[in-house]
Short mmCIF file of C-alpha atoms and ligand atoms in Angstrom, two decimals:
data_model
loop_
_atom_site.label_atom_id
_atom_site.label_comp_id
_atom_site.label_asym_id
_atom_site.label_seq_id
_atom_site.Cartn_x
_atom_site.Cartn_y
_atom_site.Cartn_z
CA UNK A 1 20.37 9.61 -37.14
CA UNK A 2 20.72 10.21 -33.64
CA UNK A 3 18.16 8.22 -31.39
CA UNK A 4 15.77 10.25 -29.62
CA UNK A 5 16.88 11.15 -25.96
CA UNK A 6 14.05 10.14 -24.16
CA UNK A 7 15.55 9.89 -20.99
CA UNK A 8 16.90 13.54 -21.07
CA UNK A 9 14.19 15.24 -22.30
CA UNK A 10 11.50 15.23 -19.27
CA UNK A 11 14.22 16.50 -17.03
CA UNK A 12 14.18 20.04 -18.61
CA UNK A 13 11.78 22.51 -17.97
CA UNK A 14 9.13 22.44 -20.93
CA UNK A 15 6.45 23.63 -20.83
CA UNK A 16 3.71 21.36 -21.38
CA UNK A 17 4.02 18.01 -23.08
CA UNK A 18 6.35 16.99 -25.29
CA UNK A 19 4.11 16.38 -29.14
CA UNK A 20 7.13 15.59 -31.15
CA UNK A 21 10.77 15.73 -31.23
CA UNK A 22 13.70 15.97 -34.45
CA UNK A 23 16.95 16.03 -34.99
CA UNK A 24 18.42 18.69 -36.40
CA UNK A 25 21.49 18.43 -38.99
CA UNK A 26 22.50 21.73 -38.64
CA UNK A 27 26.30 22.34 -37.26
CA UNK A 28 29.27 20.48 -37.26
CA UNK A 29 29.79 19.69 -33.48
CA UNK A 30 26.94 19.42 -31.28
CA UNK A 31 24.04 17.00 -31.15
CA UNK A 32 20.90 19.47 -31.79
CA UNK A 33 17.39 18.41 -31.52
CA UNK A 34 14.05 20.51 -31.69
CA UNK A 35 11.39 19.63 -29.09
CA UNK A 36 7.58 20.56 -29.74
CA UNK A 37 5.35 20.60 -26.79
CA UNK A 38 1.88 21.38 -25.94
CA UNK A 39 0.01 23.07 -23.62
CA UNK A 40 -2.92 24.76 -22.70
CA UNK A 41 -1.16 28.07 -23.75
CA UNK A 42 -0.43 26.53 -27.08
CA UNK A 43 2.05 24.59 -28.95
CA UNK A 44 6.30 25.46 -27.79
CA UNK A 45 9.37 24.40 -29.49
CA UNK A 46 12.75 24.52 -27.41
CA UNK A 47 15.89 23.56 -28.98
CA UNK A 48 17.87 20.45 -26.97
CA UNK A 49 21.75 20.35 -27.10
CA UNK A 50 24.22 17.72 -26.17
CA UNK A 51 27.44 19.13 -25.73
CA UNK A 52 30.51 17.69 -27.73
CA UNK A 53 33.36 17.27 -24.82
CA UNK A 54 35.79 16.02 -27.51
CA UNK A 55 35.67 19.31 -28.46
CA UNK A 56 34.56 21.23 -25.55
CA UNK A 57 36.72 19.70 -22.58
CA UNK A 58 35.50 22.30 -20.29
CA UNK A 59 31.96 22.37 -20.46
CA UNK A 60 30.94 23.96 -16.85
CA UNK A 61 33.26 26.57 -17.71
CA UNK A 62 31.33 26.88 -21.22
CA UNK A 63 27.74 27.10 -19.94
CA UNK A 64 29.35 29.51 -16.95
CA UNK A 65 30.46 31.95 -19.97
CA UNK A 66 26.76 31.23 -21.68
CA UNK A 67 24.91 32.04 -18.36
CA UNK A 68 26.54 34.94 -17.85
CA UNK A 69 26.61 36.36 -21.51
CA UNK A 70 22.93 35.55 -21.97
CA UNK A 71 21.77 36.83 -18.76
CA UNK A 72 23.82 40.45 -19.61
CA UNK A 73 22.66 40.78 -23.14
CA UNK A 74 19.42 40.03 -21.61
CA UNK A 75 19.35 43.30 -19.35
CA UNK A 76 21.27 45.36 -21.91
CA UNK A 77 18.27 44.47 -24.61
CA UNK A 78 15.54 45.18 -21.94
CA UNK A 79 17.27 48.79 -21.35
CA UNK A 80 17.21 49.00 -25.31
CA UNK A 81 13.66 48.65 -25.21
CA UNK A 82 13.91 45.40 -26.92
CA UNK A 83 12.51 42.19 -26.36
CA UNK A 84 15.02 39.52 -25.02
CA UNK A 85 13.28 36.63 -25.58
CA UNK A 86 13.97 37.24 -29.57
CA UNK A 87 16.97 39.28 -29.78
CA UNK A 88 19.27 36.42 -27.67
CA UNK A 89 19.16 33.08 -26.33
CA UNK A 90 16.73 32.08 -23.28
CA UNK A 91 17.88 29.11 -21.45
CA UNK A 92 15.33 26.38 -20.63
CA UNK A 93 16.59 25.28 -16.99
CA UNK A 94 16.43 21.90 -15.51
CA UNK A 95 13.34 20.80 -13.30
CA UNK A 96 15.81 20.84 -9.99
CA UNK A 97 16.92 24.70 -11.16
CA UNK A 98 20.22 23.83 -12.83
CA UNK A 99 21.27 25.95 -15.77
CA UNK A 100 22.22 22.54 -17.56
CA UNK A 101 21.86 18.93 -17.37
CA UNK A 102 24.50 16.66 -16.19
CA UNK A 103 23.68 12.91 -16.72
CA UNK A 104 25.07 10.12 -14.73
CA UNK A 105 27.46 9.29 -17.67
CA UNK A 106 28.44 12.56 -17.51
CA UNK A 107 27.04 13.84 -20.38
CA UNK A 108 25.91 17.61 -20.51
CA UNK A 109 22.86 18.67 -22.15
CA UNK A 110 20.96 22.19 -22.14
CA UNK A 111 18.01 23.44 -23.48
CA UNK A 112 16.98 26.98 -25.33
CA UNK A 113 13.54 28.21 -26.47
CA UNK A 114 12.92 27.92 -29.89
CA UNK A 115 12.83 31.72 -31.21
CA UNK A 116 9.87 31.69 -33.47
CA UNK A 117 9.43 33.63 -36.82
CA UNK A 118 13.01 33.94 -38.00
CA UNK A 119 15.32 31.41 -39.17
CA UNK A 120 18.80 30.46 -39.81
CA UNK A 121 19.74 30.37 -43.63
CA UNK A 122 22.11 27.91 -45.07
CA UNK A 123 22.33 29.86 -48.86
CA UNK A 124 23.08 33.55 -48.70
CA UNK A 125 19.95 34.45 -51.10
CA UNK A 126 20.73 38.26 -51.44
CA UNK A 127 23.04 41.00 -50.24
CA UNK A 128 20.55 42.58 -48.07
CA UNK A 129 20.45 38.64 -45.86
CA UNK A 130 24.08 39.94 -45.73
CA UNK A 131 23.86 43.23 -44.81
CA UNK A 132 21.61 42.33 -42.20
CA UNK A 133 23.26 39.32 -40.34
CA UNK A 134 26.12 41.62 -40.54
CA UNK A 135 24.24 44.23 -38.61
CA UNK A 136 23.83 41.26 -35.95
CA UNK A 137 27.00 40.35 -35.12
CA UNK A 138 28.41 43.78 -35.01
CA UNK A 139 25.53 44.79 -32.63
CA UNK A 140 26.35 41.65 -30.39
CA UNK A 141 29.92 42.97 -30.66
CA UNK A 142 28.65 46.45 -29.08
CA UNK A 143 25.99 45.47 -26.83
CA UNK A 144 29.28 43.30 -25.42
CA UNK A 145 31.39 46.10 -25.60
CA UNK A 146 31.68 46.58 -21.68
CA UNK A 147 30.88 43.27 -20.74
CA UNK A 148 33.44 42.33 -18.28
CA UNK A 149 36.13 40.09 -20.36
CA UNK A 150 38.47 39.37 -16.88
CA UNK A 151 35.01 37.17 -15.80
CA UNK A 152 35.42 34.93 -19.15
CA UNK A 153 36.91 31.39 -19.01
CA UNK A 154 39.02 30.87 -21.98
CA UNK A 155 37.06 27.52 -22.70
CA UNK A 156 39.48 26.37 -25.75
CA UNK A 157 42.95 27.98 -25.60
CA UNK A 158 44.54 29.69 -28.46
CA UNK A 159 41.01 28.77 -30.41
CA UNK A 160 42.19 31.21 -33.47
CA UNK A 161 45.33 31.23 -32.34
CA UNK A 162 46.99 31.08 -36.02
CA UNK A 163 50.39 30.29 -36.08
CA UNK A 164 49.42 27.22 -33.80
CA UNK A 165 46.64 26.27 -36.43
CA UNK A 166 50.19 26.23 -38.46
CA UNK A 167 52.18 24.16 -36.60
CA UNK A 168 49.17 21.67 -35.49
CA UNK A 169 48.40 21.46 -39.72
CA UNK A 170 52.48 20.62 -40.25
CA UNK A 171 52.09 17.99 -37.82
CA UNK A 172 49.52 16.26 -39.29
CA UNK A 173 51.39 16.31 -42.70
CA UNK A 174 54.23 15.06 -41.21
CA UNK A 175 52.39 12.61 -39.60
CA UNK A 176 50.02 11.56 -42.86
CA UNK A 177 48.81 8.96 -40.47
CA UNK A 178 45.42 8.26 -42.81
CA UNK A 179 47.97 8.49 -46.06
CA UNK A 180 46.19 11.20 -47.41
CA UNK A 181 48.63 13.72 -47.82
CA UNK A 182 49.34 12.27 -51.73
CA UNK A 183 45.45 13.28 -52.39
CA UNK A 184 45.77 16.72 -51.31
CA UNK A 185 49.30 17.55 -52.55
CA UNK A 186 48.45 20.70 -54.11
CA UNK A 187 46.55 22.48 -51.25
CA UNK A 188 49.23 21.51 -48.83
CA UNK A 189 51.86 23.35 -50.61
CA UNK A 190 48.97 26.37 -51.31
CA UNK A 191 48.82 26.10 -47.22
CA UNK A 192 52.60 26.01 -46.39
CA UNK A 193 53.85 28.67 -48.63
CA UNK A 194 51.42 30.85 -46.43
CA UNK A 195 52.78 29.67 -43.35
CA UNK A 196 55.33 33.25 -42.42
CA UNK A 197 51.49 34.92 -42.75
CA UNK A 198 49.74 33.96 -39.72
CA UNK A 199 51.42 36.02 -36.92
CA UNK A 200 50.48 39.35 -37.59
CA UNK A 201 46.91 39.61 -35.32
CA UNK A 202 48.08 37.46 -32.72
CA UNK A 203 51.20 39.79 -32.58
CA UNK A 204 49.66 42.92 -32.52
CA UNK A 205 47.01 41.61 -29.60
CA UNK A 206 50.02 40.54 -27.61
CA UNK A 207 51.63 43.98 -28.43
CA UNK A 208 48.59 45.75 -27.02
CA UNK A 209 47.66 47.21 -30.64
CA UNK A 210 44.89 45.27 -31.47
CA UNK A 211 42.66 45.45 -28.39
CA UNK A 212 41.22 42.18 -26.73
CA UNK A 213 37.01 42.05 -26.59
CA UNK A 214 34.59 39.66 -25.98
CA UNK A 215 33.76 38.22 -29.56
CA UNK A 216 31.35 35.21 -30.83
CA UNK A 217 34.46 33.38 -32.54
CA UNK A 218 32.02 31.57 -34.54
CA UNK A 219 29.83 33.89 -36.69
CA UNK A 220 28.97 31.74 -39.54
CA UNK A 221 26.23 33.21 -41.90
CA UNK A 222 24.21 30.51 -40.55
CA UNK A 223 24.29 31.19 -37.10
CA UNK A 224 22.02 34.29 -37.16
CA UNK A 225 18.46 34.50 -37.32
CA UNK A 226 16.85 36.52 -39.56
CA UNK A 227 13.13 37.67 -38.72
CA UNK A 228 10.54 35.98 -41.61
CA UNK A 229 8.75 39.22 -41.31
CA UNK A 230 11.40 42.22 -41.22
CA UNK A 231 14.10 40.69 -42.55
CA UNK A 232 16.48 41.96 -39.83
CA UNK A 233 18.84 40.04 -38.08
CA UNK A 234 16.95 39.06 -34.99
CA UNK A 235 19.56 36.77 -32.55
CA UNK A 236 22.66 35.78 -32.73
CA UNK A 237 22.72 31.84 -32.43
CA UNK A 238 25.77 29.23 -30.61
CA UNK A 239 27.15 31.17 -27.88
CA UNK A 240 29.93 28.31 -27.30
CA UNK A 241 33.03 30.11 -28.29
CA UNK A 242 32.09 33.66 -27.06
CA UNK A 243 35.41 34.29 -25.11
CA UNK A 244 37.96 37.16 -25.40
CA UNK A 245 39.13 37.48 -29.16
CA UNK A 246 39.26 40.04 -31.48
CA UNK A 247 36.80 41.68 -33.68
CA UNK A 248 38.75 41.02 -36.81
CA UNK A 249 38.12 36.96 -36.44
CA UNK A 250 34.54 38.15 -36.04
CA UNK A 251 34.07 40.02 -39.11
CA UNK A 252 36.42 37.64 -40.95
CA UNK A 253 34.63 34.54 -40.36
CA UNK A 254 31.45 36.04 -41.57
CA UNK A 255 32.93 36.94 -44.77
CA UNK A 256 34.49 33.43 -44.95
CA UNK A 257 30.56 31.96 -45.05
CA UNK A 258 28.43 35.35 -46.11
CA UNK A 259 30.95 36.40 -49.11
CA UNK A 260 31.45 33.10 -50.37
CA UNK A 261 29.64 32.22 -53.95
CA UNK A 262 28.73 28.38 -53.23
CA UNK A 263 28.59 26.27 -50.06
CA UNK A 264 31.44 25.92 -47.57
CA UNK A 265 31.93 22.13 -48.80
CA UNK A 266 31.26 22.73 -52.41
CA UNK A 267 32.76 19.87 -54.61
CA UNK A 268 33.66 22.03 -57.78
CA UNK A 269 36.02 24.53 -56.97
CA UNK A 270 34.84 26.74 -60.09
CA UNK A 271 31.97 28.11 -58.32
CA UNK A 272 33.83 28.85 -55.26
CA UNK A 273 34.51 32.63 -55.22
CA UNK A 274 34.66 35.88 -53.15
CA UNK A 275 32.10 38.30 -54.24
CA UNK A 276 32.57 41.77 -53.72
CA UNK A 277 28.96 42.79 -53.89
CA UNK A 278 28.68 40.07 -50.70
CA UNK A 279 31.43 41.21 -48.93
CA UNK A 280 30.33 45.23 -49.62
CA UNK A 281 27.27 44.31 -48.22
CA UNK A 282 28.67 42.77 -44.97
CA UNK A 283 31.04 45.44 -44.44
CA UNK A 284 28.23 48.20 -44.40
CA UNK A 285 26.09 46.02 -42.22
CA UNK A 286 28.72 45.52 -39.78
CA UNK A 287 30.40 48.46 -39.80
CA UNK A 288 26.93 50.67 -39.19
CA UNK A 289 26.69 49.03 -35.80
CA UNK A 290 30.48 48.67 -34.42
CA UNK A 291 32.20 51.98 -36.09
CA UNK A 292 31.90 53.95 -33.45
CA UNK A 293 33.56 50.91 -31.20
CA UNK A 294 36.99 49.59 -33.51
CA UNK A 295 40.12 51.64 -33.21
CA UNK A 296 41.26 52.66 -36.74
CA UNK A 297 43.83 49.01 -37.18
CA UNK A 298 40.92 47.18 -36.24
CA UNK A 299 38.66 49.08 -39.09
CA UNK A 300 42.07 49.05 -41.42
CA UNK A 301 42.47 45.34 -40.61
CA UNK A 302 39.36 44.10 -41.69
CA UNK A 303 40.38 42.53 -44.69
CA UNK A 304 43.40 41.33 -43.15
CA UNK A 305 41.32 39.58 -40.73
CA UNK A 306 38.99 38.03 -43.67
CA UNK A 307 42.28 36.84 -44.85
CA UNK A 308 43.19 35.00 -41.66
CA UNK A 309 40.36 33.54 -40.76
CA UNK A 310 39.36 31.77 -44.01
CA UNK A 311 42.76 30.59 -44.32
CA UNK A 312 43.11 28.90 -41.05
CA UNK A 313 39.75 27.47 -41.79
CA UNK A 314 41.58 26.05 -44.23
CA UNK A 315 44.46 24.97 -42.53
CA UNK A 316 41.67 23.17 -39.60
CA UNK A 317 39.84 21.02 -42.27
CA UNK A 318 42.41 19.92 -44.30
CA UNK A 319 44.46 19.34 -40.87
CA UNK A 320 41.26 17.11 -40.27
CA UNK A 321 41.25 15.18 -43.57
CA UNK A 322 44.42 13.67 -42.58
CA UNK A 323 44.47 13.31 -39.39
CA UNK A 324 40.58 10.79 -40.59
CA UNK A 325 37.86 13.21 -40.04
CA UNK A 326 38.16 13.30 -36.13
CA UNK A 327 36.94 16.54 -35.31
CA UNK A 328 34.42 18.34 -37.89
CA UNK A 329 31.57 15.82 -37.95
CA UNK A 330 30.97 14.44 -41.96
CA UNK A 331 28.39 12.90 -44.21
CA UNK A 332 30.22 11.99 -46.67
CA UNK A 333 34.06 10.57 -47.55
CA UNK A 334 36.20 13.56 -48.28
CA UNK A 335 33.88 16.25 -47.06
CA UNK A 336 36.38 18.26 -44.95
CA UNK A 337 38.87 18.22 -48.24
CA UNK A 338 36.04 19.65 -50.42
CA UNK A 339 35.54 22.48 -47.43
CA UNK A 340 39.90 22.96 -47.20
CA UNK A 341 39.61 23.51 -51.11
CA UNK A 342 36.81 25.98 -51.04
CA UNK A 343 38.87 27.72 -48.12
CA UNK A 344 41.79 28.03 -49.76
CA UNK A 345 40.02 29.20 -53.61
CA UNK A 346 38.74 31.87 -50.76
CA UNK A 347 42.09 32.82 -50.40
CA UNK A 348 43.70 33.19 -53.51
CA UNK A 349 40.50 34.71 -54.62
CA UNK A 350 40.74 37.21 -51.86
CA UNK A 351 44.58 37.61 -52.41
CA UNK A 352 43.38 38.97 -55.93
CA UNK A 353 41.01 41.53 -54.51
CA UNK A 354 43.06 42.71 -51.87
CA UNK A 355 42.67 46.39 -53.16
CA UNK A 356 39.10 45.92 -54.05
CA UNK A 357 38.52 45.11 -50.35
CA UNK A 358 40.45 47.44 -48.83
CA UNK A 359 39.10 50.65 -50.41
CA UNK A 360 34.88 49.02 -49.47
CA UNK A 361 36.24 49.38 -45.74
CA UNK A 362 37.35 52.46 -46.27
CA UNK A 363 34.52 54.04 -48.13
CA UNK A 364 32.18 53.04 -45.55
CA UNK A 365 34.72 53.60 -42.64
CA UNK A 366 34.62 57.31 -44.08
CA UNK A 367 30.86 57.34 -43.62
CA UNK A 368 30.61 56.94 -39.54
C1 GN1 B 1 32.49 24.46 -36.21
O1 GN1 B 1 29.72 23.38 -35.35
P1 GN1 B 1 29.83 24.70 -35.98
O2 GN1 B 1 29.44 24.62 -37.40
O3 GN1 B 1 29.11 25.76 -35.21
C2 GN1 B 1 33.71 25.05 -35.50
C3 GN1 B 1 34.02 26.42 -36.02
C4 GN1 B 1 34.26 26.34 -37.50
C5 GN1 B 1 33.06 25.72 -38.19
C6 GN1 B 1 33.34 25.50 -39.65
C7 GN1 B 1 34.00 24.83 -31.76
O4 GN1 B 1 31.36 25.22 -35.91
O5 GN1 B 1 35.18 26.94 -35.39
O6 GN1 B 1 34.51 27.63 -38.04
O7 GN1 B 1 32.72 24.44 -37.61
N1 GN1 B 1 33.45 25.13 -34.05
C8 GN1 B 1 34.38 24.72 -33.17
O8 GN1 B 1 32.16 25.45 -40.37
O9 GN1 B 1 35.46 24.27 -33.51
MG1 MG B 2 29.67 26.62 -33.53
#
């Protein structure tokens, strides 16, 4: 556990006074909390972040991207007749007007309010969660659509930048420097006979084929919020890799967390698989809201990108487990193997339903 940070935490501007405060375990990077206050108004909760700047070096540049993303989703959901205070993130700013916090150690801290009345999901409990997180991130893809990607800092380069997943993965099996690679034999050779496989996106962006948006980068199953009443897909959550991308990494990390049959770090490998009612279901979500937006690659690609994705998932954690667990935090010895082997069962499963996949895309491609 985390200790409390007191010292942080009447800097921000809460409303009212703070009644309780938690950690939250959620996420692999950042340091989360959830802060209650009360007031006359009522009881508040705001969710407090510390910033990891092993992982985020830049992290004015990040929170530039965040203020700027939040602030035009904000006026794109008010013209939508929606209400922005649920459908994205609201930052909390600091008591002398900042944005963020910057301590004297030079840590960096910011603040959200809590959305109430939805909440993220850890288990995929049915298609429809599916169907409608899906429907979230491909909205956030559209509403984004004309969002001006030029004013974007790039805040980690090459961040699914494949073929230099590759060659950062061979390194650390070359390197072995934890002597692990004898444990995980098997999945190293699954990873390296892949290795002439991960050009093809990167490739066609450079070629101007595959066209460059602002994406999320990160849109785990479990970073949506669905609504406890509706059951739609209220706000897309962690807004720390939105930078220019493509839509295929989008959809295909989804699929890596939504279409997946047991957790990302599942121990037995048996109950890891791809299912195609999941991954039916995310396609129709996602494609009802961005159709109208991907050029026909991007909506041919889909699967292609599902590929990617999950296997340079792979290629991070297991990169991880030997170079000793320094960048995906853990709770418990071999956890980032456990989540390279579900990857890469992903994979091959995916490898096997290939054709399956493709002709779901098309069948709802041929709908819009
Ligand atoms: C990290 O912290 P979290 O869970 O949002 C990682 C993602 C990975 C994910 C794997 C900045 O995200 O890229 O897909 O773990 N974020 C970063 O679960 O590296
Ligand atoms: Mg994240």
């Amino acid at each position: 556990m985390l200790p409390i940070p007191t010292q942080i935490i009447p800097q921000f501007s809460f409303d009212g006074s703070v009644a309780d405060v938690r950690q939250c375990q959620i996420g692999h990077i950042n340091d989360t909390f959830v802060v209650q206050t009360q007031s006359a108004r009522g009881p508040r909760r705001y969710i407090l972040q510390r910033i990891n700047q092993r992982v985020f070096r830049q992290p004015d540049a990040l929170m530039a991207n965040i203020v700027q993303v939040t602030e035009f989703l904000r006026r794109k959901i008010e013209s939508e007749g929606g209400d922005p205070q649920r459908e994205t993130l609201t930052l909390i700013p600091t008591k002398a007007g900042s944005p963020y916090l910057v301590t004297p150690d030079g840590d960096y801290w910011r603040a959200y309010l809590f959305i109430e009345g939805a909440r993220a999901y850890q288990q995929v409990e049915s298609p429809e969660h599916l169907y409608q997180a899906a429907r979230a991130f491909g909205r956030f893809l559209r509403r984004l659509d004309d969002f001006p990607a030029e004013d974007m800092h790039i805040t980690i380069p090459d961040f699914h930048h494949t073929p230099k997943r590759f060659q950062a993965f061979v390194q650390a099996v070359d390197a072995d420097a934890h002597n692990r690679a004898h444990e995980a034999r098997d999945l190293i050779d699954f990873a390296l006979a892949r290795g002439d496989k991960t050009g093809a996106i990167v490739q066609a962006l450079d070629a101007g084929e595959l066209p460059l948006r602002v994406t999320h980068n990160d849109t785990k199953f479990d970073n949506v919020l669905i609504d406890d009443v509706s059951g739609e897909g209220v706000c897309v959550l962690d807004l720390d890799t939105v930078m220019p991308g493509s839509a295929l990494y989008d959809f295909g990390d989804f699929v890596r967390t939504g279409a997946n049959t047991a957790a990302e770090d599942e121990p037995d490998p048996a109950r890891v698989s791809l299912s195609l009612d999941y991954f039916d279901a995310i396609v129709r979500g996602f494609l009802q809201e961005t159709a109208g937006a991907l050029t026909p690659r991007e909506t041919a690609w889909l699967p292609l990108g599902a590929w990617m994705i999950i296997y340079e998932q792979g290629l991070r954690f297991l990169g991880d487990y030997l170079n000793g667990d320094v960048y995906y935090r853990i709770h418990r010895p071999r956890q980032n193997l456990d989540r390279a082997r579900t990857q890469f069962k992903l994979v091959a499963d995916l490898e096997e339903k290939e054709e399956a996949a493709a002709r779901i895309v098309e069948r709802y491609a041929a709908r819009r």
